[in-house]
PDB file of C-alpha atoms in Angstrom:
ATOM      1  CA  ARG C   5      13.635  70.159  18.675  1.00  0.00           C
ATOM      2  CA  PRO C   6      14.708  72.853  16.190  1.00  0.00           C
ATOM      3  CA  PRO C   7      16.892  75.761  17.312  1.00  0.00           C
ATOM      4  CA  ARG C   8      15.010  78.790  18.611  1.00  0.00           C
ATOM      5  CA  SER C   9      16.729  81.267  16.386  1.00  0.00           C
ATOM      6  CA  THR C  10      18.691  81.147  13.195  1.00  0.00           C
ATOM      7  CA  LEU C  11      19.336  84.880  13.347  1.00  0.00           C
ATOM      8  CA  PHE C  12      21.499  84.519  16.443  1.00  0.00           C
ATOM      9  CA  PRO C  13      23.246  81.144  16.149  1.00  0.00           C
ATOM     10  CA  TYR C  14      25.308  81.617  19.305  1.00  0.00           C
ATOM     11  CA  THR C  15      22.136  81.336  21.423  1.00  0.00           C
ATOM     12  CA  THR C  16      21.653  77.765  20.216  1.00  0.00           C
ATOM     13  CA  LEU C  17      25.328  77.070  19.904  1.00  0.00           C
ATOM     14  CA  PHE C  18      25.593  73.721  21.646  1.00  0.00           C
ATOM     15  CA  ARG C  19      22.005  72.535  21.593  1.00  0.00           C
ATOM     16  CA  SER C  20      21.682  69.041  20.226  1.00  0.00           C
ATOM     17  CA  LYS C  21      18.516  67.581  18.780  1.00  0.00           C
ATOM     18  CA  LYS C  22      18.064  65.253  21.756  1.00  0.00           C
ATOM     19  CA  GLY C  23      19.337  67.670  24.428  1.00  0.00           C
ATOM     20  CA  SER C  24      22.222  65.312  25.238  1.00  0.00           C
ATOM     21  CA  ALA C  25      25.659  65.924  26.680  1.00  0.00           C
ATOM     22  CA  MET C  26      28.031  68.501  25.268  1.00  0.00           C
ATOM     23  CA  GLU C  27      30.345  65.950  23.643  1.00  0.00           C
ATOM     24  CA  GLU C  28      27.485  64.657  21.535  1.00  0.00           C
ATOM     25  CA  ALA C  29      26.311  68.173  20.747  1.00  0.00           C
ATOM     26  CA  LEU C  30      29.787  69.169  19.577  1.00  0.00           C
ATOM     27  CA  LYS C  31      30.005  66.269  17.144  1.00  0.00           C
ATOM     28  CA  THR C  32      28.362  68.613  14.692  1.00  0.00           C
ATOM     29  CA  LYS C  33      31.138  71.175  14.448  1.00  0.00           C
ATOM     30  CA  GLU C  34      29.175  73.383  12.089  1.00  0.00           C
ATOM     31  CA  ARG C  35      27.264  75.044  14.929  1.00  0.00           C
ATOM     32  CA  ILE C  36      30.304  76.164  16.841  1.00  0.00           C
ATOM     33  CA  ILE C  37      32.062  77.303  13.676  1.00  0.00           C
ATOM     34  CA  LYS C  38      28.952  79.222  12.592  1.00  0.00           C
ATOM     35  CA  ALA C  39      28.750  80.856  16.010  1.00  0.00           C
ATOM     36  CA  ALA C  40      32.438  81.787  15.976  1.00  0.00           C
ATOM     37  CA  VAL C  41      32.170  83.208  12.460  1.00  0.00           C
ATOM     38  CA  PHE C  42      28.997  85.100  13.383  1.00  0.00           C
ATOM     39  CA  VAL C  43      30.587  86.704  16.461  1.00  0.00           C
ATOM     40  CA  PHE C  44      33.785  87.471  14.520  1.00  0.00           C
ATOM     41  CA  VAL C  45      31.889  89.128  11.646  1.00  0.00           C
ATOM     42  CA  ILE C  46      29.827  91.241  14.047  1.00  0.00           C
ATOM     43  CA  LEU C  47      32.989  92.310  15.879  1.00  0.00           C
ATOM     44  CA  ALA C  48      34.886  93.041  12.650  1.00  0.00           C
ATOM     45  CA  ILE C  49      32.063  95.151  11.180  1.00  0.00           C
ATOM     46  CA  SER C  50      31.552  97.005  14.469  1.00  0.00           C
ATOM     47  CA  HIS C  51      35.289  97.635  14.816  1.00  0.00           C
ATOM     48  CA  TYR C  52      35.536  98.920  11.252  1.00  0.00           C
ATOM     49  CA  LEU C  53      32.548 101.244  11.702  1.00  0.00           C
ATOM     50  CA  ALA C  54      33.906 102.507  15.031  1.00  0.00           C
ATOM     51  CA  ILE C  55      37.276 103.301  13.468  1.00  0.00           C
ATOM     52  CA  VAL C  56      35.831 104.979  10.360  1.00  0.00           C
ATOM     53  CA  SER C  57      33.411 107.112  12.381  1.00  0.00           C
ATOM     54  CA  ASN C  58      36.012 107.841  15.100  1.00  0.00           C
ATOM     55  CA  MET C  59      33.651 106.396  17.729  1.00  0.00           C
ATOM     56  CA  TYR C  60      36.444 105.035  19.927  1.00  0.00           C
ATOM     57  CA  HIS C  61      37.472 108.627  20.690  1.00  0.00           C
ATOM     58  CA  LYS C  62      34.010 110.205  20.680  1.00  0.00           C
ATOM     59  CA  LEU C  63      32.466 107.503  22.888  1.00  0.00           C
ATOM     60  CA  PRO C  64      35.243 105.676  24.763  1.00  0.00           C
ATOM     61  CA  TRP C  65      32.713 103.260  26.327  1.00  0.00           C
ATOM     62  CA  ILE C  66      32.131 101.708  22.876  1.00  0.00           C
ATOM     63  CA  ASP C  67      35.276  99.711  23.573  1.00  0.00           C
ATOM     64  CA  ILE C  68      33.540  97.810  26.398  1.00  0.00           C
ATOM     65  CA  PRO C  69      31.096  95.712  24.319  1.00  0.00           C
ATOM     66  CA  MET C  70      33.823  95.129  21.740  1.00  0.00           C
ATOM     67  CA  HIS C  71      36.128  93.556  24.292  1.00  0.00           C
ATOM     68  CA  PHE C  72      33.287  91.663  25.933  1.00  0.00           C
ATOM     69  CA  GLY C  73      32.444  90.230  22.495  1.00  0.00           C
ATOM     70  CA  GLY C  74      36.109  89.458  21.954  1.00  0.00           C
ATOM     71  CA  GLY C  75      36.157  87.468  25.183  1.00  0.00           C
ATOM     72  CA  ILE C  76      33.072  85.569  24.013  1.00  0.00           C
ATOM     73  CA  PHE C  77      34.708  84.847  20.657  1.00  0.00           C
ATOM     74  CA  LEU C  78      37.905  83.603  22.286  1.00  0.00           C
ATOM     75  CA  ALA C  79      35.982  81.382  24.713  1.00  0.00           C
ATOM     76  CA  ILE C  80      34.024  79.862  21.820  1.00  0.00           C
ATOM     77  CA  LEU C  81      37.343  79.122  20.097  1.00  0.00           C
ATOM     78  CA  PHE C  82      38.616  77.575  23.320  1.00  0.00           C
ATOM     79  CA  TYR C  83      35.698  75.160  23.521  1.00  0.00           C
ATOM     80  CA  TRP C  84      35.862  74.354  19.820  1.00  0.00           C
ATOM     81  CA  PHE C  85      39.598  73.634  19.889  1.00  0.00           C
ATOM     82  CA  PHE C  86      39.695  71.618  23.065  1.00  0.00           C
ATOM     83  CA  TYR C  87      36.572  69.597  22.339  1.00  0.00           C
ATOM     84  CA  THR C  88      37.793  68.709  18.874  1.00  0.00           C
ATOM     85  CA  HIS C  89      41.252  67.832  20.275  1.00  0.00           C
ATOM     86  CA  LYS C  90      40.209  65.939  23.412  1.00  0.00           C
ATOM     87  CA  ASP C  91      43.663  64.568  24.157  1.00  0.00           C
ATOM     88  CA  TYR C  92      44.850  68.050  25.264  1.00  0.00           C
ATOM     89  CA  ILE C  93      42.469  68.634  28.157  1.00  0.00           C
ATOM     90  CA  ASN C  94      40.149  66.662  30.418  1.00  0.00           C
ATOM     91  CA  PHE C  95      36.900  68.550  30.943  1.00  0.00           C
ATOM     92  CA  ASN C  96      35.913  66.322  33.876  1.00  0.00           C
ATOM     93  CA  ARG C  97      38.374  68.094  36.182  1.00  0.00           C
ATOM     94  CA  GLY C  98      35.779  70.470  37.554  1.00  0.00           C
ATOM     95  CA  PHE C  99      34.276  73.813  36.826  1.00  0.00           C
ATOM     96  CA  ILE C 100      36.910  75.951  38.577  1.00  0.00           C
ATOM     97  CA  VAL C 101      39.745  74.455  36.509  1.00  0.00           C
ATOM     98  CA  ILE C 102      37.837  74.986  33.246  1.00  0.00           C
ATOM     99  CA  LEU C 103      36.853  78.512  34.292  1.00  0.00           C
ATOM    100  CA  ILE C 104      40.495  79.389  34.986  1.00  0.00           C
ATOM    101  CA  LEU C 105      41.565  77.931  31.626  1.00  0.00           C
ATOM    102  CA  VAL C 106      38.882  79.817  29.682  1.00  0.00           C
ATOM    103  CA  ILE C 107      39.645  83.062  31.512  1.00  0.00           C
ATOM    104  CA  SER C 108      43.366  82.581  30.860  1.00  0.00           C
ATOM    105  CA  TRP C 109      42.706  81.929  27.176  1.00  0.00           C
ATOM    106  CA  SER C 110      40.517  85.043  26.885  1.00  0.00           C
ATOM    107  CA  ALA C 111      42.964  87.188  28.849  1.00  0.00           C
ATOM    108  CA  PHE C 112      45.875  86.029  26.679  1.00  0.00           C
ATOM    109  CA  GLY C 113      43.934  86.963  23.544  1.00  0.00           C
ATOM    110  CA  GLY C 114      43.164  90.350  25.086  1.00  0.00           C
ATOM    111  CA  VAL C 115      46.814  90.924  25.941  1.00  0.00           C
ATOM    112  CA  LEU C 116      47.810  90.109  22.358  1.00  0.00           C
ATOM    113  CA  TRP C 117      45.199  92.597  21.100  1.00  0.00           C
ATOM    114  CA  GLU C 118      46.517  95.284  23.451  1.00  0.00           C
ATOM    115  CA  PHE C 119      50.078  94.641  22.251  1.00  0.00           C
ATOM    116  CA  GLY C 120      48.786  95.078  18.710  1.00  0.00           C
ATOM    117  CA  GLU C 121      47.267  98.444  19.657  1.00  0.00           C
ATOM    118  CA  PHE C 122      50.516  99.447  21.343  1.00  0.00           C
ATOM    119  CA  LEU C 123      52.586  98.522  18.282  1.00  0.00           C
ATOM    120  CA  TYR C 124      50.138 100.390  16.032  1.00  0.00           C
ATOM    121  CA  ASP C 125      50.569 103.490  18.161  1.00  0.00           C
ATOM    122  CA  LEU C 126      54.335 103.099  18.298  1.00  0.00           C
ATOM    123  CA  PHE C 127      54.983 102.595  14.594  1.00  0.00           C
ATOM    124  CA  ILE C 128      51.983 103.976  12.711  1.00  0.00           C
ATOM    125  CA  SER C 129      49.960 106.574  14.576  1.00  0.00           C
ATOM    126  CA  HIS C 130      53.001 108.256  16.112  1.00  0.00           C
ATOM    127  CA  ASN C 131      54.773 108.611  12.766  1.00  0.00           C
ATOM    128  CA  LEU C 132      51.672 109.635  10.780  1.00  0.00           C
ATOM    129  CA  TYR C 133      50.227 111.908  13.490  1.00  0.00           C
ATOM    130  CA  ILE C 134      47.040 109.843  13.727  1.00  0.00           C
ATOM    131  CA  ARG C 135      45.123 109.558  17.003  1.00  0.00           C
ATOM    132  CA  PRO C 136      46.513 106.738  19.119  1.00  0.00           C
ATOM    133  CA  MET C 137      44.491 103.621  19.898  1.00  0.00           C
ATOM    134  CA  GLN C 138      45.804 103.342  23.454  1.00  0.00           C
ATOM    135  CA  LEU C 139      43.939 105.743  25.720  1.00  0.00           C
ATOM    136  CA  GLY C 140      45.953 104.922  28.818  1.00  0.00           C
ATOM    137  CA  VAL C 141      46.492 102.263  31.449  1.00  0.00           C
ATOM    138  CA  ARG C 142      42.934 102.574  32.781  1.00  0.00           C
ATOM    139  CA  ASP C 143      41.525 101.879  29.313  1.00  0.00           C
ATOM    140  CA  THR C 144      43.853  98.919  28.769  1.00  0.00           C
ATOM    141  CA  LEU C 145      42.979  97.309  32.099  1.00  0.00           C
ATOM    142  CA  GLY C 146      39.272  97.882  31.464  1.00  0.00           C
ATOM    143  CA  ASP C 147      39.645  96.217  28.069  1.00  0.00           C
ATOM    144  CA  LEU C 148      41.315  93.194  29.642  1.00  0.00           C
ATOM    145  CA  LEU C 149      38.638  93.024  32.332  1.00  0.00           C
ATOM    146  CA  PHE C 150      35.878  92.820  29.721  1.00  0.00           C
ATOM    147  CA  ASP C 151      37.804  90.222  27.713  1.00  0.00           C
ATOM    148  CA  ILE C 152      37.902  88.139  30.884  1.00  0.00           C
ATOM    149  CA  LEU C 153      34.221  88.740  31.693  1.00  0.00           C
ATOM    150  CA  GLY C 154      33.167  87.688  28.184  1.00  0.00           C
ATOM    151  CA  GLY C 155      35.155  84.475  28.461  1.00  0.00           C
ATOM    152  CA  ALA C 156      33.875  83.795  31.974  1.00  0.00           C
ATOM    153  CA  GLY C 157      30.302  84.305  30.780  1.00  0.00           C
ATOM    154  CA  VAL C 158      30.714  81.595  28.143  1.00  0.00           C
ATOM    155  CA  ALA C 159      32.347  79.247  30.669  1.00  0.00           C
ATOM    156  CA  ILE C 160      29.494  79.746  33.145  1.00  0.00           C
ATOM    157  CA  TYR C 161      26.914  79.229  30.408  1.00  0.00           C
ATOM    158  CA  MET C 162      28.622  76.012  29.267  1.00  0.00           C
ATOM    159  CA  HIS C 163      28.786  74.729  32.820  1.00  0.00           C
ATOM    160  CA  LEU C 164      25.138  75.485  33.592  1.00  0.00           C
ATOM    161  CA  ARG C 165      23.920  74.149  30.248  1.00  0.00           C
ATOM    162  CA  TYR C 166      25.968  70.959  29.939  1.00  0.00           C
ATOM    163  CA  HIS C 167      28.439  70.004  32.656  1.00  0.00           C
ATOM    164  CA  ARG C 168      26.053  70.354  35.564  1.00  0.00           C
ATOM    165  CA  LYS C 169      23.671  67.842  33.951  1.00  0.00           C
ATOM    166  CA  GLN C 170      26.425  65.237  33.570  1.00  0.00           C
ATOM    167  CA  ARG C 171      27.011  64.890  37.318  1.00  0.00           C
TER     168      ARG C 171
END
């Protein structure tokens, strides 16, 4: 059965032609790479436009979908990496273990991004008198929360779509 949409490849990310298990669906790595590239490009363009138009300071909530998308992107990378390198992780351990690993992966990526914002503020915006990227502890924790929620959403989707059918 053909994918439902070619405009949004992440909606048909792991769908195989026969509707089989995830391992078989991931044999064609092009889908997951296309989805990761698609999400990354959307995030990069949105981030650029938000910076140029000063939207992060005019509408602070614009940061929420960006971090949610970042969590989705990181979770897609998690599944791509660990399904193409199967000797690192056993996905038959159960949903809770995989959920914790995906959330940890997404949270770690979010923490690295927040460190990047902090270093930007410390060395660039402070010295050039540009508006800082860090809007406070509340903003940082909200960003990390939405990174985690994006990653958890992908993990839940993967479980409901593929792992539940294997048992």
